[in-house]
Coordinates of C-alpha atoms and ligand atoms in Angstrom, one line a residue:
X1 CA 120.7 93.4 128.8
X2 CA 122.5 91.9 131.7
X3 CA 123.1 88.2 130.8
X4 CA 122.9 86.7 127.3
X5 CA 119.2 85.5 127.3
X6 CA 118.5 82.5 125.1
X7 CA 116.3 82.9 122.0
X8 CA 112.7 82.0 122.9
X9 CA 112.5 80.1 119.5
X10 CA 115.7 78.1 119.1
X11 CA 117.3 78.5 122.5
X12 CA 120.6 79.8 121.1
X13 CA 122.4 82.5 123.1
X14 CA 122.9 84.6 120.0
X15 CA 120.5 87.6 120.6
X16 CA 121.8 90.9 119.3
X17 CA 120.0 94.0 120.6
X18 CA 119.1 96.8 118.2
X19 CA 116.4 98.9 119.8
X20 CA 116.1 99.9 123.5
X21 CA 113.0 101.9 124.5
X22 CA 113.9 101.9 128.2
X23 CA 111.6 101.1 131.1
X24 CA 108.0 101.6 129.9
X25 CA 104.5 101.1 131.3
X26 CA 102.3 98.4 129.8
X27 CA 100.8 99.8 126.7
X28 CA 97.2 98.6 127.3
X29 CA 97.2 99.3 131.1
X30 CA 94.9 102.3 131.0
X31 CA 94.4 104.2 134.3
X32 CA 91.3 105.1 136.1
X33 CA 91.2 108.7 137.4
X34 CA 91.8 107.6 140.9
X35 CA 95.0 105.8 139.9
X36 CA 96.8 108.8 138.4
X37 CA 98.7 109.6 141.5
X38 CA 100.2 106.2 142.1
X39 CA 103.4 104.9 140.4
X40 CA 103.0 102.9 137.2
X41 CA 104.8 99.6 136.9
X42 CA 107.5 99.9 134.2
X43 CA 109.4 97.2 132.5
X44 CA 112.5 97.0 130.2
X45 CA 111.5 97.2 126.5
X46 CA 114.4 96.1 124.3
X47 CA 114.3 94.3 120.9
X48 CA 116.9 91.8 119.7
X49 CA 117.6 89.7 116.7
X50 CA 118.5 86.0 117.0
X51 CA 121.5 85.4 114.8
X52 CA 120.8 81.7 114.7
X53 CA 117.1 81.5 113.6
X54 CA 116.4 85.2 112.6
X55 CA 113.6 85.5 115.2
X56 CA 113.2 89.1 116.4
X57 CA 112.0 89.3 119.9
X58 CA 111.9 91.5 123.1
X59 CA 114.6 90.6 125.6
X60 CA 112.4 90.7 128.7
X61 CA 109.0 89.1 128.0
X62 CA 106.3 89.2 130.7
X63 CA 103.8 86.4 131.7
X64 CA 100.8 86.5 129.4
X65 CA 98.6 86.3 132.5
X66 CA 99.7 89.8 133.4
X67 CA 98.8 91.2 130.0
X68 CA 95.7 89.3 128.7
X69 CA 93.6 88.1 131.6
X70 CA 91.7 91.4 131.5
X71 CA 91.9 93.3 128.1
X72 CA 90.9 96.7 126.9
X73 CA 91.1 96.0 123.2
X74 CA 87.9 94.9 121.4
X75 CA 88.5 94.0 117.8
X76 CA 85.0 95.0 116.6
X77 CA 85.6 98.7 117.4
X78 CA 87.6 98.9 114.1
X79 CA 85.7 98.6 110.8
X80 CA 89.0 97.8 109.1
X81 CA 89.6 94.8 111.4
X82 CA 85.9 93.6 111.0
X83 CA 86.0 94.0 107.2
X84 CA 89.3 92.1 106.9
X85 CA 88.0 89.3 109.0
X86 CA 84.7 89.0 107.0
X87 CA 86.6 88.9 103.7
X88 CA 88.9 86.1 104.6
X89 CA 86.2 84.0 106.3
X90 CA 83.9 84.4 103.3
X91 CA 86.7 83.5 101.0
X92 CA 87.7 80.3 102.9
X93 CA 84.1 79.1 103.3
X94 CA 83.8 79.2 99.5
X95 CA 87.4 78.0 98.6
X96 CA 87.3 75.1 101.0
X97 CA 83.6 74.3 100.6
X98 CA 83.0 74.3 104.3
X99 CA 79.8 73.0 105.8
X100 CA 78.1 71.7 109.0
X101 CA 80.7 68.8 109.4
X102 CA 83.5 71.3 109.6
X103 CA 84.9 73.2 112.6
X104 CA 86.2 76.8 112.4
X105 CA 88.4 77.7 115.4
X106 CA 90.1 80.9 116.3
X107 CA 92.8 81.4 118.9
X108 CA 92.6 84.9 120.6
X109 CA 89.0 85.1 119.2
X110 CA 88.4 88.3 121.2
X111 CA 84.7 89.5 120.9
X112 CA 83.8 87.1 118.1
X113 CA 84.5 89.6 115.4
X114 CA 85.7 86.9 113.0
X115 CA 84.0 83.6 113.9
X116 CA 80.6 85.2 113.7
X117 CA 81.0 85.1 109.9
X118 CA 81.2 81.3 110.1
X119 CA 78.2 81.2 112.5
X120 CA 76.3 83.1 109.8
X121 CA 77.3 80.5 107.2
X122 CA 76.1 77.6 109.4
X123 CA 79.5 76.3 110.2
X124 CA 80.3 75.1 113.8
X125 CA 82.9 77.3 115.6
X126 CA 85.0 77.5 118.7
X127 CA 86.7 80.6 120.0
X128 CA 89.6 80.5 122.5
X129 CA 90.0 83.7 124.3
X130 CA 92.0 84.4 127.6
X131 CA 90.5 87.7 128.5
X132 CA 87.6 87.0 130.8
X133 CA 86.1 90.5 130.3
X134 CA 85.9 90.0 126.5
X135 CA 84.3 86.5 126.4
X136 CA 80.7 87.7 127.3
X137 CA 80.7 89.9 124.3
X138 CA 81.7 87.0 122.1
X139 CA 78.9 84.8 123.5
X140 CA 76.5 87.7 122.8
X141 CA 77.7 87.6 119.2
X142 CA 76.8 83.9 119.1
X143 CA 80.3 82.6 119.3
X144 CA 80.9 79.8 121.8
X145 CA 84.2 80.7 123.5
X146 CA 86.6 78.9 125.8
X147 CA 88.1 81.3 128.3
X148 CA 91.7 80.0 128.2
X149 CA 95.2 80.6 126.9
X150 CA 95.9 78.3 123.9
X151 CA 98.8 75.9 124.7
X152 CA 100.2 72.7 123.3
X153 CA 98.2 70.8 126.0
X154 CA 94.9 72.5 125.1
X155 CA 95.5 71.7 121.5
X156 CA 96.0 68.0 122.3
X157 CA 93.1 67.9 124.7
X158 CA 90.7 69.4 122.1
X159 CA 91.9 66.9 119.5
X160 CA 91.5 64.0 121.9
X161 CA 88.0 65.2 122.6
X162 CA 87.2 65.2 118.9
X163 CA 87.4 69.0 118.3
X164 CA 89.8 69.2 115.4
X165 CA 89.8 72.3 113.2
X166 CA 89.1 72.4 109.5
X167 CA 90.1 76.0 109.6
X168 CA 92.1 77.5 112.5
X169 CA 92.5 81.3 112.6
X170 CA 95.1 83.0 114.7
X171 CA 95.2 86.8 114.1
X172 CA 97.6 89.0 116.0
X173 CA 98.4 86.3 118.6
X174 CA 101.5 84.6 117.1
X175 CA 103.5 87.6 118.2
X176 CA 102.1 87.5 121.8
X177 CA 103.1 84.1 123.1
X178 CA 106.5 83.7 124.8
X179 CA 106.2 79.8 124.9
X180 CA 105.9 79.9 121.1
X181 CA 107.1 76.4 120.3
X182 CA 104.4 74.8 122.4
X183 CA 101.8 77.2 120.9
X184 CA 102.7 76.1 117.4
X185 CA 102.8 72.4 118.4
X186 CA 99.3 72.9 119.8
X187 CA 98.1 74.3 116.4
X188 CA 99.6 71.2 114.6
X189 CA 97.8 68.9 117.2
X190 CA 94.4 70.5 116.8
X191 CA 94.4 70.8 113.0
X192 CA 92.6 68.1 110.9
X193 CA 95.0 66.2 108.6
X194 CA 93.4 68.2 105.7
X195 CA 93.0 71.4 107.8
X196 CA 94.6 74.7 107.3
X197 CA 95.8 77.3 109.8
X198 CA 95.4 80.9 108.6
X199 CA 97.7 83.2 110.7
X200 CA 98.0 87.0 110.4
X201 CA 100.8 88.7 112.2
X202 CA 102.6 92.1 111.6
X203 CA 105.5 91.8 109.2
X204 CA 108.9 92.8 110.5
X205 CA 109.9 94.2 107.1
X206 CA 107.1 96.7 107.2
X207 CA 108.2 97.6 110.8
X208 CA 111.8 98.2 109.7
X209 CA 111.1 99.8 106.3
X210 CA 108.4 102.2 107.5
X211 CA 109.8 102.9 111.0
X212 CA 106.8 101.4 112.7
X213 CA 108.7 101.3 116.0
X214 CA 105.6 102.1 118.0
X215 CA 104.3 98.6 117.3
X216 CA 106.9 97.5 119.8
X217 CA 105.4 96.9 123.3
X218 CA 105.4 94.1 125.9
X219 CA 102.3 92.4 124.3
X220 CA 104.4 91.9 121.2
X221 CA 107.0 89.4 122.1
X222 CA 108.0 88.6 118.5
X223 CA 108.3 90.5 115.2
X224 CA 108.3 88.1 112.3
X225 CA 109.9 87.6 109.0
X226 CA 108.6 84.7 106.8
X227 CA 112.1 83.1 107.2
X228 CA 111.7 83.1 111.0
X229 CA 108.1 81.7 110.8
X230 CA 109.2 79.0 108.3
X231 CA 112.0 77.9 110.7
X232 CA 109.6 78.1 113.7
X233 CA 106.9 76.1 112.0
X234 CA 109.1 73.3 110.7
X235 CA 110.5 72.9 114.2
X236 CA 107.0 72.2 115.5
X237 CA 105.2 70.1 113.0
X238 CA 103.7 72.7 110.7
X239 CA 104.6 73.7 107.1
X240 CA 104.1 77.1 105.5
X241 CA 102.1 76.3 102.3
X242 CA 101.2 79.8 101.2
X243 CA 101.7 83.5 102.2
X244 CA 100.2 86.9 101.4
X245 CA 101.3 90.4 102.3
X246 CA 98.3 92.4 103.6
X247 CA 98.1 96.1 104.6
X248 CA 96.3 95.7 108.0
X249 CA 98.1 97.0 111.1
X250 CA 100.8 98.7 109.2
X251 CA 101.6 95.7 107.0
X252 CA 101.1 92.0 108.0
X253 CA 101.8 88.5 106.7
X254 CA 98.8 86.2 106.2
X255 CA 100.4 82.7 106.5
X256 CA 98.7 79.5 105.5
X257 CA 100.1 76.4 107.2
X258 CA 99.3 72.8 107.3
X259 CA 100.5 69.6 109.0
X260 CA 103.5 68.5 106.8
X261 CA 104.6 67.3 104.4
X262 CA 103.3 69.8 101.9
X263 CA 104.6 71.7 98.8
X264 CA 105.0 75.4 99.5
X265 CA 103.5 77.8 96.9
X266 CA 105.6 79.9 94.5
X267 CA 104.9 83.0 96.7
X268 CA 106.5 81.3 99.7
X269 CA 109.6 80.6 97.7
X270 CA 109.6 84.0 96.2
X271 CA 109.3 85.9 99.5
X272 CA 111.9 83.7 101.3
X273 CA 114.3 84.5 98.4
X274 CA 113.4 88.2 98.6
X275 CA 114.2 88.2 102.4
X276 CA 117.5 86.4 101.7
X277 CA 118.4 89.0 99.0
X278 CA 117.6 91.9 101.4
X279 CA 119.6 90.4 104.3
X280 CA 116.5 90.1 106.5
X281 CA 118.1 87.0 108.1
X282 CA 121.2 88.9 109.0
X283 CA 121.7 91.5 111.8
X284 CA 122.9 94.2 109.4
X285 CA 119.2 94.7 108.2
X286 CA 118.3 95.9 111.7
X287 CA 121.5 97.8 112.5
X288 CA 120.5 101.4 111.9
X289 CA 116.9 101.2 113.2
X290 CA 117.5 102.4 116.7
X291 CA 119.1 105.7 115.5
X292 CA 116.4 106.3 112.9
X293 CA 113.8 105.9 115.7
X294 CA 115.6 108.4 117.9
X295 CA 115.6 110.9 115.0
X296 CA 111.8 110.3 114.3
X297 CA 111.0 110.9 118.0
X298 CA 113.0 114.2 118.0
X299 CA 111.4 115.4 114.8
X300 CA 107.9 114.6 116.0
X301 CA 108.3 116.3 119.4
X302 CA 109.9 119.3 117.7
X303 CA 106.9 119.6 115.3
X304 CA 104.4 119.6 118.2
X305 CA 106.5 122.1 120.2
X306 CA 106.6 124.4 117.2
X307 CA 102.8 124.2 116.6
X308 CA 102.0 124.6 120.3
X309 CA 104.4 127.6 120.5
X310 CA 102.6 129.1 117.6
X311 CA 99.4 129.1 119.6
X312 CA 97.8 125.9 118.2
X313 CA 95.8 123.6 120.4
X314 CA 96.8 119.9 120.0
X315 CA 95.1 116.6 120.8
X316 CA 95.4 112.9 119.7
X317 CA 93.2 110.2 118.1
X318 CA 93.3 106.5 119.1
X319 CA 94.2 105.3 122.6
X320 CA 96.1 102.6 120.9
X321 CA 98.8 100.4 122.5
X322 CA 101.2 101.7 119.8
X323 CA 100.2 105.2 120.9
X324 CA 101.5 104.5 124.4
X325 CA 104.9 103.5 122.9
X326 CA 105.1 106.5 120.6
X327 CA 104.2 109.1 123.3
X328 CA 106.5 107.6 125.9
X329 CA 109.4 107.1 123.5
X330 CA 109.1 110.7 122.2
X331 CA 108.5 112.2 125.7
X332 CA 105.2 113.6 124.6
X333 CA 102.5 114.2 127.3
X334 CA 99.9 116.6 128.6
X335 CA 102.3 119.5 128.2
X336 CA 101.6 119.3 124.4
X337 CA 98.5 117.2 123.9
X338 CA 95.3 118.1 125.8
X339 CA 93.5 114.7 125.4
X340 CA 93.1 111.6 123.2
X341 CA 89.8 110.5 121.7
X342 CA 88.8 106.9 121.1
X343 CA 85.7 105.1 119.8
X344 CA 85.9 102.3 122.3
X345 CA 83.5 102.8 125.2
X346 CA 85.8 100.4 127.1
X347 CA 88.6 103.0 127.1
X348 CA 86.7 106.3 127.4
X349 CA 87.0 107.9 130.9
X350 CA 90.4 106.2 131.5
X351 CA 93.9 107.6 130.9
X352 CA 96.7 106.4 128.6
X353 CA 99.7 104.8 130.4
X354 CA 102.8 107.0 130.9
X355 CA 101.5 110.1 129.1
X356 CA 98.4 110.0 131.2
X357 CA 96.2 111.7 128.5
X358 CA 92.5 111.6 129.3
X359 CA 90.5 109.4 126.9
X360 CA 87.4 111.1 125.5
X361 CA 84.7 110.0 122.9
X362 CA 85.7 110.4 119.3
X363 CA 82.8 112.8 118.8
X364 CA 84.6 115.3 121.0
X365 CA 86.9 116.4 118.1
X366 CA 84.1 117.9 116.0
X367 CA 82.7 119.7 119.1
X368 CA 86.0 120.9 120.5
X369 CA 87.9 121.4 117.2
X370 CA 91.5 121.4 118.3
X371 CA 93.8 122.8 115.6
X372 CA 95.9 119.6 115.1
X373 CA 95.3 115.9 116.0
X374 CA 98.1 113.4 116.3
X375 CA 96.8 110.1 114.8
X376 CA 98.2 107.5 117.2
X377 CA 96.1 104.8 115.4
X378 CA 97.8 105.7 112.1
X379 CA 97.2 102.1 110.8
X380 CA 93.5 103.1 110.6
X381 CA 94.0 106.5 109.2
X382 CA 91.8 106.0 106.1
X383 CA 88.9 104.9 108.3
X384 CA 89.5 107.7 110.7
X385 CA 89.6 110.4 108.0
X386 CA 86.3 109.1 106.6
X387 CA 84.8 109.1 110.1
X388 CA 86.1 112.6 111.1
X389 CA 85.1 114.4 107.9
X390 CA 83.3 117.1 109.9
X391 CA 86.4 117.8 112.0
X392 CA 88.6 118.0 108.9
X393 CA 86.0 119.9 106.9
X394 CA 85.9 122.6 109.6
X395 CA 89.7 123.2 109.2
X396 CA 91.1 120.5 111.5
X397 CA 94.3 118.8 110.6
X398 CA 95.7 115.4 111.3
X399 CA 99.4 114.6 112.0
X400 CA 100.5 111.2 111.0
X401 CA 103.7 110.2 112.9
X402 CA 105.3 107.4 110.9
X403 CA 107.4 106.8 108.8
X404 CA 107.9 110.6 109.2
X405 CA 105.7 113.2 110.8
X406 CA 103.4 114.7 108.1
X407 CA 100.3 116.9 108.3
X408 CA 97.1 115.9 106.5
X409 CA 94.9 118.8 105.4
X410 CA 95.6 122.5 104.9
X411 CA 98.9 123.6 106.5
Ligands
DWN1 O1 98.2 93.1 118.3 C1 97.4 94.0 118.7 C2 96.7 94.9 117.8 C3 96.1 94.1 116.7 O2 95.7 95.6 118.5 C4 97.1 94.0 120.2 N1 98.2 93.6 120.9 C5 96.7 95.4 120.7 C6 96.1 96.3 119.6 O3 97.1 97.2 119.3 P1 96.6 98.7 119.1 O4 95.8 99.2 120.3 O5 97.8 99.6 118.7 O6 95.6 98.5 117.9 P2 94.8 99.5 117.0 O7 93.8 98.7 116.2 O8 95.7 100.4 116.2 O9 94.0 100.4 118.1 C7 93.2 101.3 117.6 C8 92.6 102.1 118.7 O10 91.9 103.2 118.1 C9 91.6 101.3 119.5 O11 91.5 101.8 120.8 C10 90.3 101.6 118.8 C11 90.5 103.0 118.3 N2 89.8 103.4 117.1 C12 89.0 104.5 117.1 O12 88.9 105.2 118.1 N3 88.3 104.9 116.0 C13 90.0 102.7 116.0 C14 89.3 103.0 114.8 C15 89.5 102.2 113.5 C16 88.5 104.2 114.8 O13 87.8 104.5 113.8

C-alpha cells in the first residue's frame, strides 16, 4: 500500500493491512477462447482492517461499473440460493402480513430468483439490477426490474415518486459497494417508516475462523462484522433491530434493519458482546490470517502435485469467483487441473481468469470420470455431492480446499 488510504466507511486513515494476494485478474472476468493469448488486466488485491470503525475492506476498490455492468453470475443456477430466498420471502409474507398494498424491493435482484416469490404471493415488487445482461431473465421471471446501480439518489427518487418499500432485500450486495455510506442512506430513504430491510452478507468471523480467504476478490469491497455494520448503519439513518447467522456462502449474517429509533433484539446485543469478547473489533483478531492462508495454499498445491505425480487425473467443479482467487493464490493451473465444470450455461465454453481452465458442463464429470475433483464452489458442496452421485458412485473423489484440504470419498 503506497499512501495511507482513508477508510471507505468512516474516512479515518487507520487502515491496517493483514492479507495481500498480489495483483490478480478480476474473478468473474471469464475469457472467451479467442482472448486466451492476450494479457489479462490485473489489480492489487489487499485486505485491511480499519482501527477506528472495525470495517474490513480491500485497499484498492474498483469502479462498480467495471465489475457489474455485464455479469456472469446468475443466482438461480444454485438450488441452495433459490431455496434460501424462497424460505425468507415466504416467512416475511406471513410474519408481516404483506398484501397488495405493500411493495417488496430487492437491490441487486439479479435474475429475479427472490422477488418471484413475492410475485407468486400477489405482492407488488421492484427489482434493481445493474447488469444489463441479467435483467431480461428477471423480466422473463415476471419481476419488473430497473437496470441501475442503487444509490442514495435513486433511493430518494423512488421515495419521492411514491415507491417506498415495506420489505427491502439486499443479498450479497452490501459488500460490493465502495460508496457504502450513500448506499445505506438510500436504503433508509426508500424504506417505509414501518418497513424493514433484510440484508444478507458474508460474515467476517466465518471468513477468518474457517480460512475462507478465497471469498476475497475485487467484487467484495467489504467483509463485515456485526459491530462494523452497526456503526455503518447508525451513521446513515438505519438501526440494526435483529440478526441471524445463516450457513449460506460459507456463513453469512442476515441483518434486519429499520429507520431508527428502534430497540435492538437480544440476539443483536448478544452477538455484539460476543464480537467484543473475541476481539473482532481489534486488529489482533486478523493478525495471523495472512500466514495461515499461505500455509493452506502450499498444502493444497502439494496435495494436487502428489496426486498428479501418482498418476491421477485432476479436474475442478464450479467456475466460482472464489475459485479464481483460490487457484491464482495457490499457483494452480492447467499443469495440474485439466478443466472445471459448471452448471451455468452462461459460463460454459469460456475460461477461468488467471488459471485459464476451460469451463465444461457439469455432466462431463460422470462421462470423463477424472480421479479427483477440486470443489471450488465448496460453499455448495452438499448440493454438488447430491447432484454428482453418479460420479462419486463410480469411484470419483472430491477435494474440499478450506478450511484445510480434505478428500471426500474413498482415499
Ligand atoms: O457475492 C457473490 C456470490 C454470492 O456469488 C458474487 N460476488 C459472486 C458469486 O460468487 P461465487 O461465484 O464464488 O458464488 P458461488 O455461488 O459459490 O458460485 C457457484 C458457481 O458454481 C457458479 O458458477 C454456479 C456453479 N454451480 C454449479 O455448477 N453447480 C453451483 C451449484 C450450486 C451447482 O450445483
